[in-house]
CSV table of C-alpha atoms and ligand atoms in Angstrom, one decimal:
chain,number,residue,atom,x,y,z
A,17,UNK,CA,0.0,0.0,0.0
A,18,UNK,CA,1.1,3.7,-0.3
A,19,UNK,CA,-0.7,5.4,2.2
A,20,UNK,CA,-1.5,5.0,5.9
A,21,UNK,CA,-5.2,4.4,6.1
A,22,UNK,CA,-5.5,0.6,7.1
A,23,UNK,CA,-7.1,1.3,9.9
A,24,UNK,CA,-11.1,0.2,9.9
A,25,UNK,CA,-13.3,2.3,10.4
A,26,UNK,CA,-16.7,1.0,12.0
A,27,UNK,CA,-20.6,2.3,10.3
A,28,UNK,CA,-22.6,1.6,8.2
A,29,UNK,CA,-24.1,2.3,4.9
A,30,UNK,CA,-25.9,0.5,2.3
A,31,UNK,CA,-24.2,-0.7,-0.3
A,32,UNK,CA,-26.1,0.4,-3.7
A,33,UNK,CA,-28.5,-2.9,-5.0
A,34,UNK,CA,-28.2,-2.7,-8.4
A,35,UNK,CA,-28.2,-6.5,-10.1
A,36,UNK,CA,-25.1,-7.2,-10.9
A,37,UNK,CA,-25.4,-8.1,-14.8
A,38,UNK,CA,-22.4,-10.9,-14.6
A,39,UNK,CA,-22.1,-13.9,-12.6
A,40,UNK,CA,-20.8,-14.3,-9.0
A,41,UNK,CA,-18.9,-17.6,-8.1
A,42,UNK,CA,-20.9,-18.9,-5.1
A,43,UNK,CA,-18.9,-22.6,-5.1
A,44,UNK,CA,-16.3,-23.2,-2.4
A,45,UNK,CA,-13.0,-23.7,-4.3
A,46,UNK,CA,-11.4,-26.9,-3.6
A,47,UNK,CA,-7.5,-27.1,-2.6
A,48,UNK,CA,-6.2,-28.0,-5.9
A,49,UNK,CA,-6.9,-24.1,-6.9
A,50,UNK,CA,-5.0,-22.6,-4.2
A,51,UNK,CA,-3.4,-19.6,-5.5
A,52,UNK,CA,-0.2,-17.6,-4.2
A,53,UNK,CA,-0.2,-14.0,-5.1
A,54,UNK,CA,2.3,-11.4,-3.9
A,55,UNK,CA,1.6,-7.7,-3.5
A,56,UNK,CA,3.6,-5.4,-6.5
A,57,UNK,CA,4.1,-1.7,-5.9
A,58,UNK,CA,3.5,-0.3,-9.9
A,59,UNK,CA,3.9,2.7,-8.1
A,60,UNK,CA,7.8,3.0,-7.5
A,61,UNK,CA,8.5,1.7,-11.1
A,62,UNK,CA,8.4,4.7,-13.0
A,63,UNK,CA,12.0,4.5,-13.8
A,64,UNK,CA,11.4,0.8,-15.2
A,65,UNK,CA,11.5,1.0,-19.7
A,66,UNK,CA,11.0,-2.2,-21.2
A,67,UNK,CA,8.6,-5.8,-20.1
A,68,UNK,CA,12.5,-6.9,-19.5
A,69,UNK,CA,13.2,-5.1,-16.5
A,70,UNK,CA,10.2,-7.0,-14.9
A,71,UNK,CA,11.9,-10.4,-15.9
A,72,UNK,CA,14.0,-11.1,-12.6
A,73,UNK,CA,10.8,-10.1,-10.5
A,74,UNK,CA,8.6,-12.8,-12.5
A,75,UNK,CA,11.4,-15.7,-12.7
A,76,UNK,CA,12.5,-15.2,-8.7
A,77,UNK,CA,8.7,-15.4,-7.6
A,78,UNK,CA,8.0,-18.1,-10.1
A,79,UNK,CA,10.9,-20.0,-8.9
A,80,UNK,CA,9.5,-19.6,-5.3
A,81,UNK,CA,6.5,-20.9,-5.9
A,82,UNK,CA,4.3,-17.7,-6.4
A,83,UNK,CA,1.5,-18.1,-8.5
A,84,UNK,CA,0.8,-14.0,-9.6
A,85,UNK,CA,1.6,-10.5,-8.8
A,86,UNK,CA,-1.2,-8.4,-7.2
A,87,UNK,CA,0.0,-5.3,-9.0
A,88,UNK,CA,-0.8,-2.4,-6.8
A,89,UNK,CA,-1.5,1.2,-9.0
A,90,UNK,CA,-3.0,4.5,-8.1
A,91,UNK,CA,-3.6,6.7,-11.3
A,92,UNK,CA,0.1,8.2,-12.0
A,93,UNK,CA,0.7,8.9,-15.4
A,94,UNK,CA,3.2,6.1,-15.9
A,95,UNK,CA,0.5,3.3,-14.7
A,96,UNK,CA,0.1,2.1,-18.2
A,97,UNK,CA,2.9,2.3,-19.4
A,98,UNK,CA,4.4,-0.3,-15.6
A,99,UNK,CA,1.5,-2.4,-16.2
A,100,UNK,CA,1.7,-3.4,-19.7
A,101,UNK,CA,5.1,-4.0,-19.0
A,102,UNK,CA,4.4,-6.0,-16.1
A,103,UNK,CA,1.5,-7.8,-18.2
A,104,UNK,CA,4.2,-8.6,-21.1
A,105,UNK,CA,6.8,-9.7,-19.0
A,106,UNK,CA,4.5,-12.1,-17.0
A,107,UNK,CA,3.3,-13.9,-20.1
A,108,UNK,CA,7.0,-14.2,-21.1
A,109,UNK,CA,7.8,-16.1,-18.1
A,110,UNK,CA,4.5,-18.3,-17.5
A,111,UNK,CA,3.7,-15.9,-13.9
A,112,UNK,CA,0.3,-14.2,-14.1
A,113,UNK,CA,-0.7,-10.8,-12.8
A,114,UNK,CA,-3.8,-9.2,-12.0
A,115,UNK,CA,-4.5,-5.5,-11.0
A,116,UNK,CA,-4.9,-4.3,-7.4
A,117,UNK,CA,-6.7,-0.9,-7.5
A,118,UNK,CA,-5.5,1.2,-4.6
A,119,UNK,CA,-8.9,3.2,-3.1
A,120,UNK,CA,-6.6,5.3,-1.2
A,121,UNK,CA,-6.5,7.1,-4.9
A,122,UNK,CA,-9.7,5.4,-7.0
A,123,UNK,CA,-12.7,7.4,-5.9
A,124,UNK,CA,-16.4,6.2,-6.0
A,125,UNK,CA,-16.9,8.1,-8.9
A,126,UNK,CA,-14.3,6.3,-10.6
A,127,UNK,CA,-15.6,2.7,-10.3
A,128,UNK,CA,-16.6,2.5,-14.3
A,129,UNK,CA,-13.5,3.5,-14.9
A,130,UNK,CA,-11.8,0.8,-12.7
A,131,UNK,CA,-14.1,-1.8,-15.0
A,132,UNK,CA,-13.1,0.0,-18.5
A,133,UNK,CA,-9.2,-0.5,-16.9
A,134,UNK,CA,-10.5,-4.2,-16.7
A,135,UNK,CA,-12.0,-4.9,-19.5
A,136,UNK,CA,-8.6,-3.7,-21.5
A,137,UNK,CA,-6.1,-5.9,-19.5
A,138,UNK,CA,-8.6,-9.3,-18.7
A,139,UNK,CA,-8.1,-9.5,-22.4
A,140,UNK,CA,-4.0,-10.4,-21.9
A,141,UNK,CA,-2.5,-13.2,-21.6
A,142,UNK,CA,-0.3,-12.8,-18.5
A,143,UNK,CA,-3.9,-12.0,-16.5
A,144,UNK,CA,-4.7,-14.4,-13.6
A,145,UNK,CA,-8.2,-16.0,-14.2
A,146,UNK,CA,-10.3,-18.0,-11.4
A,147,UNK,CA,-12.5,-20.4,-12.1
A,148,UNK,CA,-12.2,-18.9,-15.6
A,149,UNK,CA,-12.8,-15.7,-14.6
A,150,UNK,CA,-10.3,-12.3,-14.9
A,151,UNK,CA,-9.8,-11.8,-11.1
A,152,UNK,CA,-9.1,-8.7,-9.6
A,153,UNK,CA,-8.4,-7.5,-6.2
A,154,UNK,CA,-8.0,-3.6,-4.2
A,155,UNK,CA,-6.2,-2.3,-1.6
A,156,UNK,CA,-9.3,-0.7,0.9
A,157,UNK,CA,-12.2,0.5,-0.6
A,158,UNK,CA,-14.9,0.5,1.7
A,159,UNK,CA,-13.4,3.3,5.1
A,160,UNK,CA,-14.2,6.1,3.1
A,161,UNK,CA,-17.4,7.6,1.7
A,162,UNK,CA,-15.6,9.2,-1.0
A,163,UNK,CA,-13.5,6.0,-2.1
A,164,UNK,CA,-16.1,3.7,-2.3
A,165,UNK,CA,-15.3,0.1,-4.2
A,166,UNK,CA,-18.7,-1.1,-6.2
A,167,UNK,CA,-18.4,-4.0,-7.4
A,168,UNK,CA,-21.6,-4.2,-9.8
A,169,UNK,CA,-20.2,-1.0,-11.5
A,170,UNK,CA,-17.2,-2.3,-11.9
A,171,UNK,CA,-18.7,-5.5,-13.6
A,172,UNK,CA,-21.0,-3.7,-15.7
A,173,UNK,CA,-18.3,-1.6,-17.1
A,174,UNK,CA,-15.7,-4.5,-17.6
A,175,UNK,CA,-18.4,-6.4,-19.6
A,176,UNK,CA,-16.0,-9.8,-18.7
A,177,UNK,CA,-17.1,-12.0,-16.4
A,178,UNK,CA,-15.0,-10.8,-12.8
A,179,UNK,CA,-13.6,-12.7,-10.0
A,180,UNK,CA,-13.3,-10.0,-7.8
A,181,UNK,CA,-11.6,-10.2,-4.3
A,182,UNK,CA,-11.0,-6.6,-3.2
A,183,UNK,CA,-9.7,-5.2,0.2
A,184,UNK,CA,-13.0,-4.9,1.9
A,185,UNK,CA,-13.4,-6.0,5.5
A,186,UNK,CA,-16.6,-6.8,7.9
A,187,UNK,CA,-16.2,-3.7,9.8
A,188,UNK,CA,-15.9,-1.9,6.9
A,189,UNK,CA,-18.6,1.5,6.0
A,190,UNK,CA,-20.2,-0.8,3.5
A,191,UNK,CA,-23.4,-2.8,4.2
A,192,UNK,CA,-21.4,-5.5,6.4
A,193,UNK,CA,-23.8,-7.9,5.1
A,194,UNK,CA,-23.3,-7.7,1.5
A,195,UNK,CA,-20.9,-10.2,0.8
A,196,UNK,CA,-23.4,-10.7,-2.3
A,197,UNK,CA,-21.4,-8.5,-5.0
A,198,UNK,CA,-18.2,-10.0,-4.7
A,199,UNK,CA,-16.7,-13.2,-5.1
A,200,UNK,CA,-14.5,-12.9,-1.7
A,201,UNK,CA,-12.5,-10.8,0.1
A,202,UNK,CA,-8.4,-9.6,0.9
A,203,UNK,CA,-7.5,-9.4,4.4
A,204,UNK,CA,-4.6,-6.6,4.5
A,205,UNK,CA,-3.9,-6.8,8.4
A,206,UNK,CA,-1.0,-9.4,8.3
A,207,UNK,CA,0.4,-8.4,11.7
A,208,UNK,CA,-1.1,-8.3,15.5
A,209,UNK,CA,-2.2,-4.6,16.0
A,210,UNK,CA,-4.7,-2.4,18.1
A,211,UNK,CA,-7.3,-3.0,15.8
A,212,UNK,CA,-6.6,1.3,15.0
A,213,UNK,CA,-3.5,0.8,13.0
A,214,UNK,CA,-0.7,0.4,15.1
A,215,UNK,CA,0.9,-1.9,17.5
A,216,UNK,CA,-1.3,-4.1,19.8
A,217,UNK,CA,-0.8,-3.5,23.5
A,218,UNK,CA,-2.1,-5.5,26.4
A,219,UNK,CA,-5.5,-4.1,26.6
A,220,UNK,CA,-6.1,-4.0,22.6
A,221,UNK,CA,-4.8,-6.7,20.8
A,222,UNK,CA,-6.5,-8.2,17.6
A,223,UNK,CA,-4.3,-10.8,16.7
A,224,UNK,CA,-3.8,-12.2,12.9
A,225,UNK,CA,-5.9,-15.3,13.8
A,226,UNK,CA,-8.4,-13.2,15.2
A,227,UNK,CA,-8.8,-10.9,11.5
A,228,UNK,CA,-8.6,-14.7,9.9
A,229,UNK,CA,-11.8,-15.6,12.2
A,230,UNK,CA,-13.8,-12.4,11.5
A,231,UNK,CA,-13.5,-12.8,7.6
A,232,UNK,CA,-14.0,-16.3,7.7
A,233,UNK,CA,-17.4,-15.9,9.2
A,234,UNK,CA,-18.1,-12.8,7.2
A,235,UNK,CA,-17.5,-14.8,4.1
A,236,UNK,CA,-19.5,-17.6,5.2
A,237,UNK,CA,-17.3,-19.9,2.6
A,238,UNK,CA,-16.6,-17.3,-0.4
A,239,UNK,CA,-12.9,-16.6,-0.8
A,240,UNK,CA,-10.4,-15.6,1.9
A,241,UNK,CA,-7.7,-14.3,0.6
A,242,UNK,CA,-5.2,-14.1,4.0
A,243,UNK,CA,-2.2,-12.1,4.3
A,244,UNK,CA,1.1,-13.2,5.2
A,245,UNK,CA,3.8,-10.8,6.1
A,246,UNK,CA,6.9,-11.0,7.9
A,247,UNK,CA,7.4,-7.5,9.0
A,248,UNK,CA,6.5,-3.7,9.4
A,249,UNK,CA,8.1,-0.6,9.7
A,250,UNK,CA,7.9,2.9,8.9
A,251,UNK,CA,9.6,5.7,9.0
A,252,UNK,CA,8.7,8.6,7.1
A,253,UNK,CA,8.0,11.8,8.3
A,254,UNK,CA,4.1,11.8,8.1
A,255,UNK,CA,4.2,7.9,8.8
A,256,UNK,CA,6.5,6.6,11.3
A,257,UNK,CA,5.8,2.9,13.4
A,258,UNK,CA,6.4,-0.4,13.7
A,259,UNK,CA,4.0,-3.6,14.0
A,260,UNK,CA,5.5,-6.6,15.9
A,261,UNK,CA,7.5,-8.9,13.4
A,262,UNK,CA,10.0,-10.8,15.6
A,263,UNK,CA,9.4,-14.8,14.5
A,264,UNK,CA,6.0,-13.6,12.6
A,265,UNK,CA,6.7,-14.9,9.7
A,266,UNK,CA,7.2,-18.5,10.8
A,267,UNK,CA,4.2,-18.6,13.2
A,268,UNK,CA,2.5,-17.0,10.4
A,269,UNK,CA,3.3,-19.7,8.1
A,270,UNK,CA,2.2,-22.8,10.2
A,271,UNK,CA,-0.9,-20.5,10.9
A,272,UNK,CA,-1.7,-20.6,7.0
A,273,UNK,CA,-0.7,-24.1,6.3
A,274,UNK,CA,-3.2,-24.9,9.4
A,275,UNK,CA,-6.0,-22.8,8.5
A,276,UNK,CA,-5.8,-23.3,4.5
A,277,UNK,CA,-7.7,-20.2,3.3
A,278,UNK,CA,-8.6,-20.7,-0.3
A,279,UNK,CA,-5.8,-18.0,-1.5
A,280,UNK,CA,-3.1,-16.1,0.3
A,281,UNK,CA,-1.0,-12.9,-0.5
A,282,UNK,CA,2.4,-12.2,0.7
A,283,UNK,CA,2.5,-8.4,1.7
A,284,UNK,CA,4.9,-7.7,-0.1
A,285,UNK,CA,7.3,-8.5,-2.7
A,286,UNK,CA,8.4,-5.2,-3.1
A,287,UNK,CA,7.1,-2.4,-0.8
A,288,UNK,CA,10.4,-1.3,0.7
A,289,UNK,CA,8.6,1.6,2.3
A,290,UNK,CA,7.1,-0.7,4.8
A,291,UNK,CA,9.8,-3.0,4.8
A,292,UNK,CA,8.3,-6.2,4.1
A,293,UNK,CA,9.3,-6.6,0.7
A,294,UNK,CA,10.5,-10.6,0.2
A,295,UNK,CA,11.4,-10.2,-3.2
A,296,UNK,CA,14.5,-8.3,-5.0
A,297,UNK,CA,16.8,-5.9,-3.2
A,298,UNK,CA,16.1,-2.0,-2.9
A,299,UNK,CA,19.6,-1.6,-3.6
A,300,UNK,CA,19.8,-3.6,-6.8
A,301,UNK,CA,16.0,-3.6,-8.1
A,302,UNK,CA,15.4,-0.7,-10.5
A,303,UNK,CA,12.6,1.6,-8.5
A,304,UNK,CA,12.3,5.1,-7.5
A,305,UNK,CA,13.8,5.8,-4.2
A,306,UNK,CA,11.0,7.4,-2.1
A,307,UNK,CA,13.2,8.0,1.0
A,308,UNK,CA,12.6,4.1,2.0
A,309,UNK,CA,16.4,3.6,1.0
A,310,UNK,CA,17.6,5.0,4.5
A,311,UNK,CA,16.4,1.6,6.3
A,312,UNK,CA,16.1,-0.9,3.4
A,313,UNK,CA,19.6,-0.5,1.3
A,314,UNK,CA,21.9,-2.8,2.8
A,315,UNK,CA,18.8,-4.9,4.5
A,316,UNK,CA,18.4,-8.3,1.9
A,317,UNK,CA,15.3,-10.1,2.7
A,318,UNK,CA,15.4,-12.7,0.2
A,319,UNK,CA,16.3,-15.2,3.1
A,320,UNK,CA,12.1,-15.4,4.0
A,321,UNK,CA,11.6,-15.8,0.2
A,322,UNK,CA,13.6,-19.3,0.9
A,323,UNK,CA,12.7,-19.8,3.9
A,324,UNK,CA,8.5,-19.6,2.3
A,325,UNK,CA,9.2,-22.2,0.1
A,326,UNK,CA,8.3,-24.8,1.4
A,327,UNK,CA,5.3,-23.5,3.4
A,328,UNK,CA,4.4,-22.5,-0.4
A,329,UNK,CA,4.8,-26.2,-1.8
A,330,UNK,CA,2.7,-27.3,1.2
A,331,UNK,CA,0.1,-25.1,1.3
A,332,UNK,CA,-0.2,-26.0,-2.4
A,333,UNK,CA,-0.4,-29.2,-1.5
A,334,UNK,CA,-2.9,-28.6,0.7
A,335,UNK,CA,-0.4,-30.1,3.3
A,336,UNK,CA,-0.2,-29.2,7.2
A,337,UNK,CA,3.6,-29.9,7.4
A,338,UNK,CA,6.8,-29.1,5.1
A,339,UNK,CA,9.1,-31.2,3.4
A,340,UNK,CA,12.9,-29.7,3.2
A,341,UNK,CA,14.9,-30.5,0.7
A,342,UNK,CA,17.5,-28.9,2.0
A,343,UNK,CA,19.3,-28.0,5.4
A,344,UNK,CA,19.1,-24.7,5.9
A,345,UNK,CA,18.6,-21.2,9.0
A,346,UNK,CA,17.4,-18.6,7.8
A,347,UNK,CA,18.1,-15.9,10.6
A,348,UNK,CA,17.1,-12.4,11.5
A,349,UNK,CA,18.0,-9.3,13.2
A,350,UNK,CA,17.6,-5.6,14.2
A,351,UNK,CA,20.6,-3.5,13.7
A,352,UNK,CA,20.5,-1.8,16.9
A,353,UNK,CA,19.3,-2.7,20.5
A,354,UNK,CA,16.1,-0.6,21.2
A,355,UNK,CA,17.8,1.4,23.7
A,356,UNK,CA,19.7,2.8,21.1
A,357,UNK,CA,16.8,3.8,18.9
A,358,UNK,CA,15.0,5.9,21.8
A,359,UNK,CA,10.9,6.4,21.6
A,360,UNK,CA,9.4,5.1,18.6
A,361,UNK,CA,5.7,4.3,17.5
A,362,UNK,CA,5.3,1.0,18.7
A,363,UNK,CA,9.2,-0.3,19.5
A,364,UNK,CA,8.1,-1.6,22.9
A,365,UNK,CA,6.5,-5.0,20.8
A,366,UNK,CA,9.5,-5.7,19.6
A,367,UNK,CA,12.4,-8.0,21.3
A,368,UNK,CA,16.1,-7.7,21.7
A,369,UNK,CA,16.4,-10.5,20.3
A,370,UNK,CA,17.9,-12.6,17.0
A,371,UNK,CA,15.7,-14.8,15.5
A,372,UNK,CA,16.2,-18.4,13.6
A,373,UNK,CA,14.2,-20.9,11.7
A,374,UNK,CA,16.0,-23.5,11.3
A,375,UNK,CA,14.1,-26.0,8.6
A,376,UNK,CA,16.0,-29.7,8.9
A,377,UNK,CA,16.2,-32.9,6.7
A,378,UNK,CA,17.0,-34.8,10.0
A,379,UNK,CA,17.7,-33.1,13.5
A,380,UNK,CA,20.5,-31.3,14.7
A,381,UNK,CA,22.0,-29.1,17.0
A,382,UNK,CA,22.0,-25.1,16.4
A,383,UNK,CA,24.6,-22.5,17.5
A,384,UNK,CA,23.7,-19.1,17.9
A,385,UNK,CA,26.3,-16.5,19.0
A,386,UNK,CA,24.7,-12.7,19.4
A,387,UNK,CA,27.8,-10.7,20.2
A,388,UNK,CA,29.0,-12.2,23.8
A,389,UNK,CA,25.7,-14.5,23.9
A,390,UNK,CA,25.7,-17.9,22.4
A,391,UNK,CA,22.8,-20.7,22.8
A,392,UNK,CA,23.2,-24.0,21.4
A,393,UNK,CA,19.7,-25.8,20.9
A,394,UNK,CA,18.5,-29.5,19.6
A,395,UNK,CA,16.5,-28.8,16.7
A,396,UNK,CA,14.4,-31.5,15.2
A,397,UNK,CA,14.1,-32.6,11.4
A,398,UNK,CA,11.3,-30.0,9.6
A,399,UNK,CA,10.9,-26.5,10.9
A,400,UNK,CA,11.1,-24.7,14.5
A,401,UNK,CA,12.2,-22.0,15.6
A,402,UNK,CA,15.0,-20.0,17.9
A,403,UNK,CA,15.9,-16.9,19.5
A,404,UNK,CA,18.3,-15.6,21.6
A,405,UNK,CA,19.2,-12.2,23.4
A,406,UNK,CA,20.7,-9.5,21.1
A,407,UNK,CA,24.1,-9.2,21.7
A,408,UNK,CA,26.2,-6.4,20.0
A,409,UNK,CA,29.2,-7.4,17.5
A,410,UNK,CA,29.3,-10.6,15.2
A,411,UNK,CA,26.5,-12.8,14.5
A,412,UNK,CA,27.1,-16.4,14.0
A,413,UNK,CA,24.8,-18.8,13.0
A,414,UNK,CA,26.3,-22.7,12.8
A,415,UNK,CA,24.7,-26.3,12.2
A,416,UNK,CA,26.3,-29.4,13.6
A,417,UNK,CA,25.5,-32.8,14.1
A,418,UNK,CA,27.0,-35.8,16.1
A,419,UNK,CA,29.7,-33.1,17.3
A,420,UNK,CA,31.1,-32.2,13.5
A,421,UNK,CA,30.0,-29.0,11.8
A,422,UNK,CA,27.7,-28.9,9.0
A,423,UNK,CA,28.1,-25.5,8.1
A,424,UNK,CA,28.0,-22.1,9.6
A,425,UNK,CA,27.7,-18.1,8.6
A,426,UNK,CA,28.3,-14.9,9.7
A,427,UNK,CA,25.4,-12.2,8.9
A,428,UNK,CA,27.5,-9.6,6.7
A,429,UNK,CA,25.9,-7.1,9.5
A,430,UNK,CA,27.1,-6.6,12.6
A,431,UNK,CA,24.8,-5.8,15.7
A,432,UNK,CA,25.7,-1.8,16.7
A,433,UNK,CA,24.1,1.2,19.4
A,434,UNK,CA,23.8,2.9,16.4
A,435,UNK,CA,20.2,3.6,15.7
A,436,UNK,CA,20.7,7.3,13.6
A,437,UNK,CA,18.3,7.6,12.0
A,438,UNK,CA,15.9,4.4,13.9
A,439,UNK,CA,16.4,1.9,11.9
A,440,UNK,CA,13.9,-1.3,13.0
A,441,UNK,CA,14.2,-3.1,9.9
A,442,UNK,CA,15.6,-6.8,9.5
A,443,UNK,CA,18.9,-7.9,8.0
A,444,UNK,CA,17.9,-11.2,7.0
A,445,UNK,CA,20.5,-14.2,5.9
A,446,UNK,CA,20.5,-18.0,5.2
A,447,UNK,CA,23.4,-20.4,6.2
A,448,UNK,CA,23.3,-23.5,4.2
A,449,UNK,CA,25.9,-25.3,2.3
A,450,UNK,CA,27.9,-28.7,1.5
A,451,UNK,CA,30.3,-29.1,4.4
A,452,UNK,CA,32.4,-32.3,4.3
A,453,UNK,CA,30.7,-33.9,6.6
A,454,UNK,CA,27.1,-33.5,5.4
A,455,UNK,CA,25.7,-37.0,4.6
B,521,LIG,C1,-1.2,-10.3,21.6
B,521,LIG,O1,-1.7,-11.6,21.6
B,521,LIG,C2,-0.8,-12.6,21.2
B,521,LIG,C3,-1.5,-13.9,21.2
B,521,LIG,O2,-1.9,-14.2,22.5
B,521,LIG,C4,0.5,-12.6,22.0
B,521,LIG,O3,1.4,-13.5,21.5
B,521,LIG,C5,1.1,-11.2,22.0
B,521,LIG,O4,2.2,-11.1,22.8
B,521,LIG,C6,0.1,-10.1,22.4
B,521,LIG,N1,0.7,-8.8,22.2
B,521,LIG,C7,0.7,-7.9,23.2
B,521,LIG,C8,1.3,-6.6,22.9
B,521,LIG,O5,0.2,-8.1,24.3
């Protein structure tokens, strides 16, 4: 997302009961549809001349199992231009796209022009379809009067038959009850909060399970599309906190894989803003710099891509456990202690602490050294997960078995009390690798 405005805002007001001239899908889809999407920022690819320079994003999601890109635009005047691009590149490398209409730009008055948009790119080949359907999705849409999603507009005006799962929430200003219009719905609250937008604290805390209960009952069986994210934080100067990210994105993972929504999206691929992009490097991917650079350059995260892998195949699969295929930790860490960072929006969720999945073809023991700590635990074969007190200095992350090393690694980043400017972000690395004595 580019904006702020997640929060939900509670009312009501009738949704407009115009019959919609195109067919809903009212059937439960079954597991063998499941579909992977991850959310695409359009808007920071102005820079971006040729369906080539999309080529690494399609092939590295592709390669992780990702089924489309949920390609966020607002109305800038180089939208086209990006999503044709994006369109032309997908088809090229057998990934599909669909469009994800940001309402914190698309008005109500613009819903007929959302469906003309449609109706142009359903016709492409790189377009994800449903059930045969062109599917579509937003970002919000139903907290403000003035940027109102409708989906029987939309439909009218696409004149293609729509599978349309927008950003629109039970507690959102629509009629709450009108789940009639749309074919499902995108849960954008990946991470524990208040319920108002910003960290949870003891006496508010709406948890990611409880958002995946509330739609799940709202939809009464049409499609949830659940987020997964592994982090969030902000820092600009009219938006500035942090959600609690910690080992999120492995609890988040077995909480997918154990509730099996019908489709997932991974916030994000690329919203470096927010800092929980998965995909390509803000240093190395071609995008405008919006300011996001000061906390994300320097800060890989393509360690969760691998480390989502095999919740992807699984979840596929319709599975409740992963198989690895290879031995690998993927670890994580803050730069700086909190201390060091002062007040911040949200800070006091967040642990000193270094974090570890380790994912195992048969068990083993795993050595963490944070700075002066070091913690040696007895891991089993598949996934679980480690953390130990942040220490300043090196950070080692090692893999033995029956006393002799497998492998080990050293995060390229070193833990520091340098927090200027507050940087909460995650450095992010994998050790893996054929040591002699691996079997
Ligand atoms: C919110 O609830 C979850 C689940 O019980 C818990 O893990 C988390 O620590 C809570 N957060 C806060 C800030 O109390």
């Amino acid at each position: 997302m580019r904006a702020s405005t997640t929060s939900v805002a509670l009312g009501l007001l009738t949704a407009a009961a115009n019959a919609a001239p195109f067919k809903t899908s009212t059937v439960k889809r079954q597991d063998s549809g499941k579909v992977v999407a991850a959310h695409f920022m359009i808007g920071i690819m102005e820079t971006r001349s040729s369906a080539a320079d999309y080529d690494e994003d399609m092939k590295k999601a592709k390669a992780a199992g990702i089924d489309a890109f949920a390609l966020n635009i607002a109305k800038d005047d180089y939208t086209d231009a990006q999503l044709n691009y994006a369109y032309e590149s997908a088809a090229n490398n057998d990934m599909k796209v669909f469009i994800s209409f940001d309402y914190n730009y698309f008005e109500t008055g613009e819903n007929e022009a959302v469906g003309a948009k449609l109706k142009e790119y359903c016709a492409k080949p790189g377009q994800l379809t449903v059930d045969g359907k062109c599917f579509a999705s937003s970002f919000n849409g139903d907290t403000d009067p003035s940027k109102l999603f409708n989906a029987n507009t939309i439909r009218a005006a696409a004149g293609t038959d729509l599978y349309l799962v927008p950003n629109l929430s039970p507690t959102g200003i629509r009629d709450a009850s009108a789940v009639g219009d749309i074919d499902g719905s995108f849960n954008w609250i990946g991470w524990d909060s208040n319920g108002a937008n910003r960290a949870p604290t003891a006496d508010a805390n709406v948890t990611t399970s409880d958002f995946d209960a509330k739609y799940t009952e709202w939809l009464a069986g049409k499609t949830y599309m659940a987020p997964v994210s592994p982090w969030f934080f902000t820092n600009f100067a009219s938006k500035a906190w942090v959600f609690p990210g910690d080992l999120l994105w492995f609890r988040r993972w077995n909480e997918i894989l154990a509730l099996a929504p019908q489709m997932i999206e991974i916030i994000t691929w690329n919203d470096y803003g927010e800092s929980h992009y998965v995909g390509s490097d803000s240093a190395t991917s071609k995008h405008t710099d919006d300011g996001s650079s000061a906390w994300t350059n320097g800060f890989p995260h393509d360690g969760w891509l691998e480390m989502a892998q095999p919740y992807i195949a699984a979840y596929k699969a319709g599975s409740k456990a992963i198989t690895v295929s290879e031995d690998k930790l993927v670890y994580w860490y803050r730069p700086t202690p909190k201390a060091a960072c002062g007040a911040f929006d949200g800070i006091d969720t967040l642990q000193d602490a270094v974090f570890v999945v380790a994912l195992l073809q048969s068990a083993g023991t795993v050595t963490v050294t944070s700075g002066g700590n070091t913690k040696t635990f007895d891991a089993p074969a598949g996934a679980s997960a480690y953390q130990v007190d942040m220490g300043t200095g090196k950070q080692t992350f090692a893999l033995s078995r029956g006393g002799a090393d497998v492998f080990s690694a050293t995060g390229s980043l070193e833990i520091s009390e340098n927090c200027s400017p507050v940087n909460l972000n995650a450095f992010v690395g994998v050790a893996k690798g054929n040591a002699a004595v691996r079997k």
